[in-house]
Short mmCIF file of N, CA and C in Angstrom, two decimals:
data_model
loop_
_atom_site.label_atom_id
_atom_site.label_comp_id
_atom_site.label_asym_id
_atom_site.label_seq_id
_atom_site.Cartn_x
_atom_site.Cartn_y
_atom_site.Cartn_z
N MET N 1 -15.77 18.97 38.66
CA MET N 1 -15.11 18.91 39.96
C MET N 1 -13.64 18.55 39.75
N THR N 2 -12.78 19.15 40.54
CA THR N 2 -11.36 18.84 40.44
C THR N 2 -10.89 18.08 41.67
N GLU N 3 -9.82 17.36 41.47
CA GLU N 3 -9.16 16.63 42.56
C GLU N 3 -7.68 17.00 42.55
N ARG N 4 -7.05 16.91 43.69
CA ARG N 4 -5.61 17.11 43.77
C ARG N 4 -4.96 15.75 43.59
N ALA N 5 -4.04 15.69 42.64
CA ALA N 5 -3.28 14.47 42.37
C ALA N 5 -1.86 14.65 42.88
N TYR N 6 -1.30 13.58 43.41
CA TYR N 6 0.10 13.53 43.83
C TYR N 6 0.75 12.41 43.03
N VAL N 7 1.85 12.75 42.36
CA VAL N 7 2.52 11.82 41.46
C VAL N 7 3.98 11.72 41.84
N GLY N 8 4.45 10.47 41.98
CA GLY N 8 5.87 10.23 42.20
C GLY N 8 6.58 10.25 40.86
N VAL N 9 7.72 10.93 40.82
CA VAL N 9 8.52 11.05 39.60
C VAL N 9 9.89 10.44 39.89
N GLY N 10 10.34 9.54 39.02
CA GLY N 10 11.66 8.94 39.21
C GLY N 10 12.35 8.69 37.89
N SER N 11 13.68 8.78 37.92
CA SER N 11 14.48 8.50 36.73
C SER N 11 15.88 8.12 37.16
N ASN N 12 16.45 7.09 36.50
CA ASN N 12 17.87 6.81 36.72
C ASN N 12 18.62 6.63 35.40
N ILE N 13 17.99 7.02 34.30
CA ILE N 13 18.66 7.10 33.01
C ILE N 13 18.56 8.55 32.56
N ARG N 14 19.66 9.24 32.57
CA ARG N 14 19.72 10.67 32.20
C ARG N 14 18.64 11.49 32.92
N PRO N 15 18.58 11.39 34.26
CA PRO N 15 17.55 12.13 34.99
C PRO N 15 17.65 13.64 34.82
N GLU N 16 18.86 14.14 34.57
CA GLU N 16 19.02 15.59 34.37
C GLU N 16 18.28 16.06 33.12
N ARG N 17 17.97 15.15 32.23
CA ARG N 17 17.18 15.46 31.03
C ARG N 17 15.71 15.12 31.23
N HIS N 18 15.45 13.91 31.72
CA HIS N 18 14.07 13.41 31.75
C HIS N 18 13.20 14.03 32.84
N VAL N 19 13.76 14.35 33.99
CA VAL N 19 12.94 14.95 35.05
C VAL N 19 12.46 16.34 34.64
N PRO N 20 13.33 17.25 34.18
CA PRO N 20 12.82 18.55 33.74
C PRO N 20 11.83 18.45 32.57
N ARG N 21 12.08 17.52 31.67
CA ARG N 21 11.15 17.34 30.54
C ARG N 21 9.78 16.88 31.04
N ALA N 22 9.77 15.95 31.98
CA ALA N 22 8.50 15.48 32.54
C ALA N 22 7.77 16.61 33.25
N LEU N 23 8.49 17.44 34.00
CA LEU N 23 7.85 18.56 34.69
C LEU N 23 7.25 19.54 33.68
N ALA N 24 7.97 19.81 32.62
CA ALA N 24 7.44 20.70 31.58
C ALA N 24 6.19 20.11 30.94
N MET N 25 6.20 18.82 30.68
CA MET N 25 5.04 18.17 30.06
C MET N 25 3.84 18.15 31.01
N LEU N 26 4.09 17.93 32.30
CA LEU N 26 3.01 17.95 33.28
C LEU N 26 2.41 19.35 33.38
N ARG N 27 3.27 20.37 33.36
CA ARG N 27 2.77 21.75 33.42
C ARG N 27 1.97 22.10 32.17
N ALA N 28 2.42 21.62 31.02
CA ALA N 28 1.69 21.88 29.78
C ALA N 28 0.31 21.22 29.81
N GLU N 29 0.23 20.07 30.44
CA GLU N 29 -1.02 19.31 30.49
C GLU N 29 -1.96 19.79 31.59
N PHE N 30 -1.41 20.12 32.79
CA PHE N 30 -2.24 20.36 33.96
C PHE N 30 -2.13 21.77 34.54
N GLY N 31 -1.26 22.60 34.00
CA GLY N 31 -1.13 23.96 34.53
C GLY N 31 -0.12 23.99 35.68
N GLU N 32 -0.49 24.67 36.73
CA GLU N 32 0.42 24.83 37.87
C GLU N 32 0.73 23.48 38.52
N VAL N 33 2.02 23.20 38.66
CA VAL N 33 2.48 21.95 39.27
C VAL N 33 3.42 22.31 40.42
N GLN N 34 3.11 21.83 41.59
CA GLN N 34 3.98 22.02 42.75
C GLN N 34 4.94 20.84 42.80
N ALA N 35 6.23 21.12 42.96
CA ALA N 35 7.24 20.05 42.96
C ALA N 35 8.06 20.10 44.24
N SER N 36 8.36 18.94 44.77
CA SER N 36 9.24 18.83 45.94
C SER N 36 10.69 19.00 45.50
N SER N 37 11.56 18.94 46.47
CA SER N 37 12.98 18.83 46.17
C SER N 37 13.22 17.52 45.45
N ILE N 38 14.38 17.41 44.82
CA ILE N 38 14.77 16.16 44.18
C ILE N 38 15.70 15.42 45.12
N TYR N 39 15.44 14.14 45.30
CA TYR N 39 16.22 13.29 46.18
C TYR N 39 16.92 12.22 45.35
N GLU N 40 18.15 11.92 45.72
CA GLU N 40 18.90 10.86 45.05
C GLU N 40 18.97 9.66 45.98
N CYS N 41 18.70 8.49 45.44
CA CYS N 41 18.82 7.27 46.23
C CYS N 41 19.18 6.10 45.33
N PRO N 42 19.78 5.07 45.90
CA PRO N 42 20.18 3.93 45.09
C PRO N 42 18.96 3.16 44.59
N PRO N 43 19.11 2.44 43.48
CA PRO N 43 18.00 1.60 43.02
C PRO N 43 17.75 0.49 44.05
N LEU N 44 16.50 0.10 44.17
CA LEU N 44 16.14 -0.96 45.11
C LEU N 44 15.79 -2.22 44.32
N GLY N 45 16.48 -3.30 44.63
CA GLY N 45 16.17 -4.58 44.01
C GLY N 45 16.97 -4.88 42.75
N PHE N 46 17.84 -3.96 42.33
CA PHE N 46 18.68 -4.23 41.16
C PHE N 46 19.89 -3.30 41.19
N GLU N 47 20.91 -3.65 40.43
CA GLU N 47 22.10 -2.82 40.30
C GLU N 47 21.87 -1.79 39.20
N GLY N 48 22.31 -0.58 39.44
CA GLY N 48 22.16 0.45 38.42
C GLY N 48 22.52 1.81 38.98
N GLU N 49 22.34 2.81 38.16
CA GLU N 49 22.61 4.19 38.56
C GLU N 49 21.59 4.64 39.60
N ALA N 50 21.98 5.64 40.38
CA ALA N 50 21.08 6.20 41.40
C ALA N 50 19.87 6.85 40.73
N PHE N 51 18.77 6.82 41.44
CA PHE N 51 17.54 7.45 40.98
C PHE N 51 17.47 8.88 41.47
N HIS N 52 16.85 9.73 40.68
CA HIS N 52 16.42 11.05 41.12
C HIS N 52 14.91 10.93 41.30
N ASN N 53 14.43 11.24 42.51
CA ASN N 53 13.01 11.10 42.84
C ASN N 53 12.46 12.40 43.41
N LEU N 54 11.21 12.65 43.11
CA LEU N 54 10.49 13.77 43.68
C LEU N 54 9.00 13.46 43.62
N VAL N 55 8.21 14.31 44.24
CA VAL N 55 6.76 14.20 44.17
C VAL N 55 6.22 15.53 43.65
N VAL N 56 5.26 15.45 42.76
CA VAL N 56 4.59 16.64 42.25
C VAL N 56 3.10 16.56 42.59
N SER N 57 2.48 17.74 42.61
CA SER N 57 1.07 17.82 42.94
C SER N 57 0.42 18.85 42.02
N PHE N 58 -0.80 18.55 41.62
CA PHE N 58 -1.56 19.47 40.76
C PHE N 58 -3.04 19.16 40.86
N GLU N 59 -3.84 20.14 40.49
CA GLU N 59 -5.29 19.97 40.42
C GLU N 59 -5.64 19.49 39.01
N THR N 60 -6.62 18.61 38.93
CA THR N 60 -7.06 18.14 37.62
C THR N 60 -8.56 17.83 37.64
N GLY N 61 -9.16 18.03 36.50
CA GLY N 61 -10.57 17.71 36.34
C GLY N 61 -10.80 16.38 35.65
N VAL N 62 -9.72 15.68 35.29
CA VAL N 62 -9.87 14.38 34.63
C VAL N 62 -9.99 13.28 35.69
N GLY N 63 -10.51 12.14 35.29
CA GLY N 63 -10.64 11.00 36.18
C GLY N 63 -9.34 10.22 36.29
N VAL N 64 -9.33 9.25 37.18
CA VAL N 64 -8.13 8.45 37.44
C VAL N 64 -7.63 7.75 36.18
N ASP N 65 -8.52 7.10 35.44
CA ASP N 65 -8.07 6.36 34.25
C ASP N 65 -7.44 7.28 33.22
N GLU N 66 -8.05 8.44 32.98
CA GLU N 66 -7.50 9.38 32.01
C GLU N 66 -6.17 9.95 32.50
N LEU N 67 -6.08 10.23 33.80
CA LEU N 67 -4.82 10.75 34.36
C LEU N 67 -3.70 9.73 34.20
N VAL N 68 -3.98 8.48 34.54
CA VAL N 68 -2.95 7.43 34.42
C VAL N 68 -2.54 7.27 32.96
N ALA N 69 -3.49 7.34 32.04
CA ALA N 69 -3.16 7.25 30.61
C ALA N 69 -2.25 8.41 30.19
N THR N 70 -2.51 9.60 30.69
CA THR N 70 -1.67 10.76 30.37
C THR N 70 -0.27 10.58 30.94
N LEU N 71 -0.18 10.07 32.16
CA LEU N 71 1.14 9.82 32.76
C LEU N 71 1.93 8.81 31.93
N ARG N 72 1.26 7.77 31.43
CA ARG N 72 1.92 6.76 30.58
C ARG N 72 2.40 7.39 29.27
N GLU N 73 1.59 8.28 28.71
CA GLU N 73 1.99 8.96 27.47
C GLU N 73 3.25 9.80 27.69
N ILE N 74 3.33 10.47 28.83
CA ILE N 74 4.52 11.27 29.14
C ILE N 74 5.73 10.36 29.33
N GLU N 75 5.55 9.25 30.04
CA GLU N 75 6.66 8.28 30.19
C GLU N 75 7.13 7.81 28.82
N ASP N 76 6.19 7.44 27.96
CA ASP N 76 6.54 6.94 26.62
C ASP N 76 7.28 8.00 25.82
N ALA N 77 6.84 9.26 25.92
CA ALA N 77 7.50 10.35 25.20
C ALA N 77 8.94 10.53 25.67
N CYS N 78 9.22 10.10 26.89
CA CYS N 78 10.58 10.20 27.45
C CYS N 78 11.36 8.89 27.27
N GLY N 79 10.85 8.00 26.43
CA GLY N 79 11.59 6.79 26.10
C GLY N 79 11.43 5.62 27.05
N ARG N 80 10.39 5.63 27.85
CA ARG N 80 10.18 4.53 28.80
C ARG N 80 9.95 3.23 28.04
N GLN N 81 10.69 2.19 28.43
CA GLN N 81 10.50 0.87 27.83
C GLN N 81 9.65 0.04 28.78
N ARG N 82 8.76 -0.78 28.21
CA ARG N 82 7.86 -1.62 29.00
C ARG N 82 7.97 -3.06 28.53
N GLY N 83 7.44 -3.94 29.34
CA GLY N 83 7.38 -5.34 28.95
C GLY N 83 8.42 -6.18 29.66
N PRO N 84 8.34 -7.48 29.45
CA PRO N 84 9.21 -8.41 30.18
C PRO N 84 10.70 -8.25 29.84
N GLN N 85 11.02 -7.72 28.69
CA GLN N 85 12.42 -7.54 28.29
C GLN N 85 12.96 -6.16 28.66
N ALA N 86 12.11 -5.29 29.22
CA ALA N 86 12.54 -3.93 29.56
C ALA N 86 13.53 -3.97 30.71
N PRO N 87 14.55 -3.13 30.65
CA PRO N 87 15.52 -3.08 31.74
C PRO N 87 14.88 -2.48 32.99
N PRO N 88 15.41 -2.81 34.18
CA PRO N 88 14.84 -2.24 35.40
C PRO N 88 15.12 -0.74 35.55
N SER N 89 16.20 -0.26 34.92
CA SER N 89 16.46 1.18 34.94
C SER N 89 15.40 1.88 34.09
N ARG N 90 15.13 3.15 34.42
CA ARG N 90 14.04 3.85 33.75
C ARG N 90 14.44 5.25 33.33
N THR N 91 14.02 5.63 32.13
CA THR N 91 14.17 7.02 31.73
C THR N 91 13.22 7.87 32.56
N LEU N 92 12.01 7.33 32.80
CA LEU N 92 11.02 8.07 33.57
C LEU N 92 9.98 7.12 34.12
N ASP N 93 9.64 7.34 35.37
CA ASP N 93 8.61 6.58 36.05
C ASP N 93 7.67 7.59 36.69
N LEU N 94 6.41 7.58 36.32
CA LEU N 94 5.40 8.46 36.90
C LEU N 94 4.33 7.59 37.55
N ASP N 95 4.26 7.65 38.87
CA ASP N 95 3.32 6.82 39.61
C ASP N 95 2.29 7.69 40.32
N LEU N 96 1.01 7.45 40.03
CA LEU N 96 -0.05 8.14 40.74
C LEU N 96 -0.07 7.61 42.17
N LEU N 97 0.20 8.48 43.12
CA LEU N 97 0.30 8.09 44.53
C LEU N 97 -1.02 8.28 45.26
N LEU N 98 -1.63 9.42 45.03
CA LEU N 98 -2.89 9.80 45.69
C LEU N 98 -3.72 10.60 44.71
N PHE N 99 -5.02 10.47 44.86
CA PHE N 99 -5.95 11.22 44.03
C PHE N 99 -7.10 11.64 44.93
N GLY N 100 -6.97 12.85 45.51
CA GLY N 100 -7.95 13.29 46.49
C GLY N 100 -8.04 12.30 47.64
N GLU N 101 -9.24 12.00 48.03
CA GLU N 101 -9.48 11.03 49.11
C GLU N 101 -9.82 9.64 48.58
N ILE N 102 -9.69 9.45 47.29
CA ILE N 102 -10.11 8.20 46.66
C ILE N 102 -9.27 7.03 47.16
N ARG N 103 -9.98 5.95 47.48
CA ARG N 103 -9.34 4.68 47.84
C ARG N 103 -9.82 3.64 46.86
N SER N 104 -8.86 2.97 46.21
CA SER N 104 -9.23 2.01 45.18
C SER N 104 -8.14 0.97 45.03
N THR N 105 -8.55 -0.25 44.75
CA THR N 105 -7.59 -1.30 44.43
C THR N 105 -7.99 -2.02 43.15
N GLY N 106 -8.94 -1.46 42.42
CA GLY N 106 -9.43 -2.12 41.22
C GLY N 106 -8.75 -1.64 39.96
N ALA N 107 -8.95 -2.39 38.90
CA ALA N 107 -8.50 -2.04 37.55
C ALA N 107 -7.00 -1.74 37.47
N GLY N 108 -6.22 -2.40 38.32
CA GLY N 108 -4.77 -2.23 38.27
C GLY N 108 -4.27 -0.93 38.85
N ILE N 109 -5.13 -0.15 39.47
CA ILE N 109 -4.73 1.12 40.08
C ILE N 109 -5.02 1.05 41.57
N GLU N 110 -3.96 1.13 42.34
CA GLU N 110 -4.08 1.09 43.80
C GLU N 110 -3.94 2.50 44.33
N LEU N 111 -4.96 2.98 45.04
CA LEU N 111 -4.91 4.32 45.64
C LEU N 111 -5.40 4.26 47.07
N PRO N 112 -4.71 4.89 47.99
CA PRO N 112 -3.37 5.45 47.81
C PRO N 112 -2.36 4.33 47.57
N ARG N 113 -1.33 4.64 46.85
CA ARG N 113 -0.31 3.64 46.52
C ARG N 113 0.47 3.26 47.77
N ASP N 114 0.73 1.96 47.94
CA ASP N 114 1.47 1.46 49.11
C ASP N 114 2.84 2.12 49.25
N ASP N 115 3.44 2.55 48.14
CA ASP N 115 4.76 3.18 48.18
C ASP N 115 4.81 4.36 49.14
N VAL N 116 3.70 5.04 49.34
CA VAL N 116 3.65 6.21 50.20
C VAL N 116 4.13 5.86 51.61
N LEU N 117 3.72 4.73 52.12
CA LEU N 117 4.09 4.33 53.48
C LEU N 117 5.31 3.43 53.53
N SER N 118 5.85 3.07 52.37
CA SER N 118 6.95 2.10 52.32
C SER N 118 8.32 2.68 52.01
N TYR N 119 8.38 3.78 51.27
CA TYR N 119 9.66 4.26 50.77
C TYR N 119 9.92 5.72 51.15
N ALA N 120 11.12 5.96 51.66
CA ALA N 120 11.53 7.32 52.03
C ALA N 120 11.49 8.25 50.84
N PHE N 121 11.88 7.76 49.66
CA PHE N 121 11.93 8.62 48.48
C PHE N 121 10.54 9.04 48.00
N VAL N 122 9.50 8.46 48.57
CA VAL N 122 8.13 8.89 48.28
C VAL N 122 7.60 9.72 49.45
N LEU N 123 7.74 9.22 50.67
CA LEU N 123 7.16 9.90 51.83
C LEU N 123 7.85 11.22 52.14
N ALA N 124 9.17 11.30 52.05
CA ALA N 124 9.87 12.56 52.37
C ALA N 124 9.43 13.70 51.46
N PRO N 125 9.45 13.52 50.13
CA PRO N 125 8.99 14.63 49.29
C PRO N 125 7.50 14.91 49.43
N LEU N 126 6.71 13.89 49.73
CA LEU N 126 5.28 14.11 49.95
C LEU N 126 5.07 14.94 51.21
N ALA N 127 5.81 14.63 52.28
CA ALA N 127 5.71 15.41 53.51
C ALA N 127 6.21 16.84 53.30
N GLU N 128 7.13 17.01 52.38
CA GLU N 128 7.67 18.34 52.07
C GLU N 128 6.62 19.24 51.41
N ILE N 129 5.88 18.71 50.44
CA ILE N 129 4.92 19.56 49.71
C ILE N 129 3.50 19.49 50.26
N ALA N 130 3.21 18.50 51.10
CA ALA N 130 1.85 18.36 51.65
C ALA N 130 1.91 17.92 53.12
N PRO N 131 2.60 18.68 53.97
CA PRO N 131 2.81 18.24 55.34
C PRO N 131 1.52 18.06 56.15
N THR N 132 0.50 18.86 55.87
CA THR N 132 -0.73 18.80 56.66
C THR N 132 -1.82 17.95 56.03
N VAL N 133 -1.54 17.41 54.85
CA VAL N 133 -2.53 16.55 54.19
C VAL N 133 -2.55 15.19 54.89
N MET N 134 -3.74 14.66 55.06
CA MET N 134 -3.91 13.36 55.74
C MET N 134 -3.88 12.22 54.74
N HIS N 135 -3.19 11.17 55.11
CA HIS N 135 -3.24 9.93 54.34
C HIS N 135 -4.68 9.42 54.42
N PRO N 136 -5.32 9.10 53.31
CA PRO N 136 -6.74 8.75 53.34
C PRO N 136 -7.08 7.44 54.04
N VAL N 137 -6.10 6.61 54.31
CA VAL N 137 -6.39 5.35 55.00
C VAL N 137 -5.98 5.42 56.47
N VAL N 138 -4.74 5.79 56.74
CA VAL N 138 -4.25 5.78 58.13
C VAL N 138 -4.64 7.04 58.90
N ARG N 139 -5.16 8.07 58.19
CA ARG N 139 -5.69 9.30 58.78
C ARG N 139 -4.67 10.02 59.67
N ARG N 140 -3.43 10.08 59.18
CA ARG N 140 -2.37 10.86 59.83
C ARG N 140 -1.73 11.72 58.76
N THR N 141 -1.20 12.87 59.17
CA THR N 141 -0.60 13.76 58.18
C THR N 141 0.70 13.17 57.67
N PHE N 142 1.09 13.64 56.48
CA PHE N 142 2.34 13.16 55.90
C PHE N 142 3.54 13.62 56.73
N ALA N 143 3.44 14.79 57.35
CA ALA N 143 4.52 15.25 58.24
C ALA N 143 4.65 14.32 59.44
N GLU N 144 3.55 13.91 60.03
CA GLU N 144 3.59 12.98 61.16
C GLU N 144 4.19 11.63 60.73
N LEU N 145 3.71 11.14 59.61
CA LEU N 145 4.21 9.85 59.13
C LEU N 145 5.70 9.91 58.85
N TRP N 146 6.17 11.01 58.24
CA TRP N 146 7.60 11.12 57.94
C TRP N 146 8.42 11.25 59.21
N SER N 147 7.92 11.95 60.22
CA SER N 147 8.69 12.14 61.46
C SER N 147 8.93 10.83 62.19
N GLU N 148 8.09 9.84 61.93
CA GLU N 148 8.23 8.53 62.59
C GLU N 148 8.81 7.46 61.67
N PHE N 149 9.11 7.83 60.44
CA PHE N 149 9.58 6.86 59.45
C PHE N 149 11.04 6.51 59.68
N GLU N 150 11.37 5.24 59.54
CA GLU N 150 12.75 4.79 59.64
C GLU N 150 13.19 4.28 58.28
N PRO N 151 13.93 5.12 57.53
CA PRO N 151 14.36 4.71 56.19
C PRO N 151 15.23 3.46 56.21
N THR N 152 15.05 2.65 55.18
CA THR N 152 15.86 1.43 55.06
C THR N 152 16.96 1.58 54.03
N HIS N 153 17.07 2.78 53.43
CA HIS N 153 18.11 3.03 52.43
C HIS N 153 18.54 4.49 52.52
N GLU N 154 19.71 4.77 52.00
CA GLU N 154 20.22 6.14 52.02
C GLU N 154 19.52 6.99 50.97
N MET N 155 19.38 8.26 51.30
CA MET N 155 18.75 9.19 50.39
C MET N 155 19.31 10.57 50.72
N ARG N 156 19.53 11.37 49.68
CA ARG N 156 20.00 12.73 49.95
C ARG N 156 19.32 13.72 49.02
N ARG N 157 19.04 14.89 49.54
CA ARG N 157 18.43 15.97 48.74
C ARG N 157 19.52 16.53 47.83
N ILE N 158 19.22 16.63 46.54
CA ILE N 158 20.23 17.14 45.61
C ILE N 158 19.80 18.43 44.92
N ALA N 159 18.53 18.77 44.99
CA ALA N 159 18.05 20.01 44.36
C ALA N 159 16.73 20.41 44.98
N GLY N 160 16.49 21.70 44.98
CA GLY N 160 15.21 22.19 45.46
C GLY N 160 15.32 22.84 46.82
N ARG N 161 14.19 23.05 47.37
CA ARG N 161 14.00 23.76 48.64
C ARG N 161 15.22 23.71 49.47
#
């Protein structure tokens, strides 16, 4: 059985290099990948370069744990640093946002991820590529949620649709 996964992609260290590389690696691993436009927004909670953010979607037959492990491998291949000494800026950040209708808060994986309802740089691209898909908890479409969202930070589309 396959599930549709939605993954947030972000980078503020050489995003012009790391975002295309991540997309290529995701396509090599999962086949057809649907990607939103790329949005630029300032970092939240720290000083640094602007982030390039987008959401991608693909079908997969792997489970949540295996998918998250693959996303971590792709981040690592793009030079992602982890741990308490890691800088807040990132070469690549891949966050599993949704995995079918699955709702989970165990084993360090929260689904759907709270970021979906909290950040414009997640909800806008999600509404762009999946406008009629329902959020599995609030049971409203992403287009509806985005139309009522009040962003707390600036964001601009820089590439795509």
